[in-house]
Amino acid sequence: MKISHLSAECVPYAKTGGLGDVAGALPKAQAARGEDTDVWLPFHLSAAQWFRKRLTWPEQACDPFVIGIMGQPYGVGILKSTLPGSNVPVYFVAHDPLFHRQGGLYAPSDSGIDDGLWRFGLFVRAAIEGMKRIGRKPDILHCHDWHPALGAMLTAWSSWRDRWFDDVASVLTIHNIAYQGIYGMELFPALGLPADVAWGGQIEFDGALNLLKGAICAADIITTVSPTFAWEIQTPEGGARLDGILRIRADRILGILNGIDTTEWNPATDRYILSHYSAEDLRGKADCRAYLCHLAGFEPADPGMIVGAIGRLTDQKGFDLLLEAAPELIRRGIRIVMLGSGEPALEGAMRLLEAHNPRRFRAFLGYDEALSHRIEAGSDAFVMPSRFEPCGLTQMYALAYGTLPIVRRTGGLADSVIPYNGHNLASANGFHFEYASPGALAAEVLHAQHVFFQRDIWHRMVLNGMAVDNSWDHSAGQYADAYRRAREVRGLPL
Ligand code: ADP
């Protein structure tokens, strides 16, 4: 089956979170299974910089062409390379004035305007025109999140006037339902959709355009990144106001847990950590712990539990709960290492805690890939107090690194961590807590600390975690089933 992924992010060219990891890893796993897959993404400034740093440049895939949007011509180039470490083609849609943003992938225009619909609308329309020009028609157009949502809509609603879409099926993957792509209705003509779609109820929401809603209505199959999140988004609490439309499409929704890129995240080969280790020989983990103590300014001989935490400092991740619980945890002998950047109030709270507890709380502010590996390897436990978490990757990295996750029971955290309940040592590999409160979090971290000092039990749980197969191969098989279903429901040959 021929699969084309459309995504705003893709590791190593552009990443702000898990979306970039998935778009970089899933196609490689599919190719390893013998599937014919490629990736399309905007030629962001970070992608251009990635090539420049390596003194190389992607090749031109076809002659430049022009896409007209509301009467304005946009000259576009299609550049081609391959995903590092694979033969998977990656096609970049190049239009520097819109895609080269100094402030980041999703930064507004120089005049401060959020022109996301315009930018990503151009991306999708140019990608499809590019596919036509290079003679590559996918069996599955796989659109990730709201940015390429237009791809699913064009596939569903254009076939009567563009026969190219006749035998293409679409899959939408929702990585994060909080971001929906909401814009003024006056921008509808920029999408290039049939006029009647505007008022048919599929894309309009509260008088505005909602691109994610449009793709939910249009896609042949909708996937989300964990089975629990697939259920949660159909509830008023978890649906970010799209639960109603998702319930209508319930028979098309599947939850597929993300995998992890084991070429990047494997303690036996990791290029960032001091000492390699595996389930068979865990001695290197003690070296990594000592090195993390050195980096954090902690006493390495202190046998107390070290808890790591990494992520974007946003309300979603619940780090405010951890920061509130931290003084009590520190009093009880626990040391905490946090790495993250985001909301200034949370960054300020981290700095304050560090100032008051210099040898027990360490706040690393910013984005640091190498340090994230060192924290995963060197900590004893890893906390993720997310208010919601579609899948989450860092708890899966922790499992692979023999670092036991302590997570709130939500989304992919509930699906990937098996909590210890006192009589399930054959499978337990972490800890759950239910309520998003500092008290509930503290109670579970203290429970983990209690288990931590029962070394045999802890060791067994570490081995359980390291034995879990979170590789992409497993998830890629489930996506293959989803693609078959997408073609089936559209009445296309498999
Ligand atoms: P989300 O996609 O919601 O941000 P995930 O857990 O799915 O959450 O993915 C986050 C990814 O970003 C992980 O690979 C994590 O290691 C990485 N990450 C997040 N914040 C940082 C940071 N400050 N420094 C290094 N890596 C980070």
JSON list of C-alpha atoms in Angstrom, two decimals, residues 4 38-40 59-63 65 77-80 89-92 126-138 164:
[
{"chain": "A", "resi": 4, "resn": "SER", "atom": "CA", "xyz": [1.77, 9.62, 2.19]},
{"chain": "A", "resi": 38, "resn": "ASP", "atom": "CA", "xyz": [6.74, 8.95, 2.28]},
{"chain": "A", "resi": 39, "resn": "VAL", "atom": "CA", "xyz": [6.43, 12.15, 4.30]},
{"chain": "A", "resi": 40, "resn": "TRP", "atom": "CA", "xyz": [5.45, 15.70, 3.25]},
{"chain": "A", "resi": 59, "resn": "GLU", "atom": "CA", "xyz": [17.23, 18.02, -4.40]},
{"chain": "A", "resi": 60, "resn": "GLN", "atom": "CA", "xyz": [14.48, 19.59, -6.48]},
{"chain": "A", "resi": 61, "resn": "ALA", "atom": "CA", "xyz": [11.69, 17.01, -7.01]},
{"chain": "A", "resi": 62, "resn": "CYS", "atom": "CA", "xyz": [9.89, 18.85, -9.85]},
{"chain": "A", "resi": 63, "resn": "ASP", "atom": "CA", "xyz": [9.81, 22.27, -11.51]},
{"chain": "A", "resi": 65, "resn": "PHE", "atom": "CA", "xyz": [4.79, 25.87, -9.77]},
{"chain": "A", "resi": 77, "resn": "GLY", "atom": "CA", "xyz": [9.14, 24.43, -4.83]},
{"chain": "A", "resi": 78, "resn": "ILE", "atom": "CA", "xyz": [9.09, 20.75, -3.91]},
{"chain": "A", "resi": 79, "resn": "LEU", "atom": "CA", "xyz": [12.39, 19.52, -2.45]},
{"chain": "A", "resi": 80, "resn": "LYS", "atom": "CA", "xyz": [13.25, 15.92, -1.80]},
{"chain": "A", "resi": 89, "resn": "PRO", "atom": "CA", "xyz": [11.48, 9.87, 0.88]},
{"chain": "A", "resi": 90, "resn": "VAL", "atom": "CA", "xyz": [10.69, 13.17, 2.55]},
{"chain": "A", "resi": 91, "resn": "TYR", "atom": "CA", "xyz": [9.24, 15.96, 0.40]},
{"chain": "A", "resi": 92, "resn": "PHE", "atom": "CA", "xyz": [9.42, 19.56, 1.55]},
{"chain": "A", "resi": 126, "resn": "ALA", "atom": "CA", "xyz": [0.95, 22.42, -2.87]},
{"chain": "A", "resi": 127, "resn": "ALA", "atom": "CA", "xyz": [1.70, 18.93, -1.52]},
{"chain": "A", "resi": 128, "resn": "ILE", "atom": "CA", "xyz": [-1.19, 17.46, -3.50]},
{"chain": "A", "resi": 129, "resn": "GLU", "atom": "CA", "xyz": [-0.18, 19.36, -6.63]},
{"chain": "A", "resi": 130, "resn": "GLY", "atom": "CA", "xyz": [3.38, 18.11, -6.02]},
{"chain": "A", "resi": 131, "resn": "MET", "atom": "CA", "xyz": [2.15, 14.51, -5.81]},
{"chain": "A", "resi": 132, "resn": "LYS", "atom": "CA", "xyz": [0.35, 14.96, -9.12]},
{"chain": "A", "resi": 133, "resn": "ARG", "atom": "CA", "xyz": [3.46, 16.40, -10.76]},
{"chain": "A", "resi": 134, "resn": "ILE", "atom": "CA", "xyz": [5.86, 13.72, -9.57]},
{"chain": "A", "resi": 135, "resn": "GLY", "atom": "CA", "xyz": [3.33, 11.02, -10.44]},
{"chain": "A", "resi": 136, "resn": "ARG", "atom": "CA", "xyz": [2.89, 9.66, -6.94]},
{"chain": "A", "resi": 137, "resn": "LYS", "atom": "CA", "xyz": [-0.69, 8.90, -5.97]},
{"chain": "A", "resi": 138, "resn": "PRO", "atom": "CA", "xyz": [-1.04, 7.46, -2.45]},
{"chain": "A", "resi": 164, "resn": "TRP", "atom": "CA", "xyz": [-7.45, 12.28, -8.78]}
]
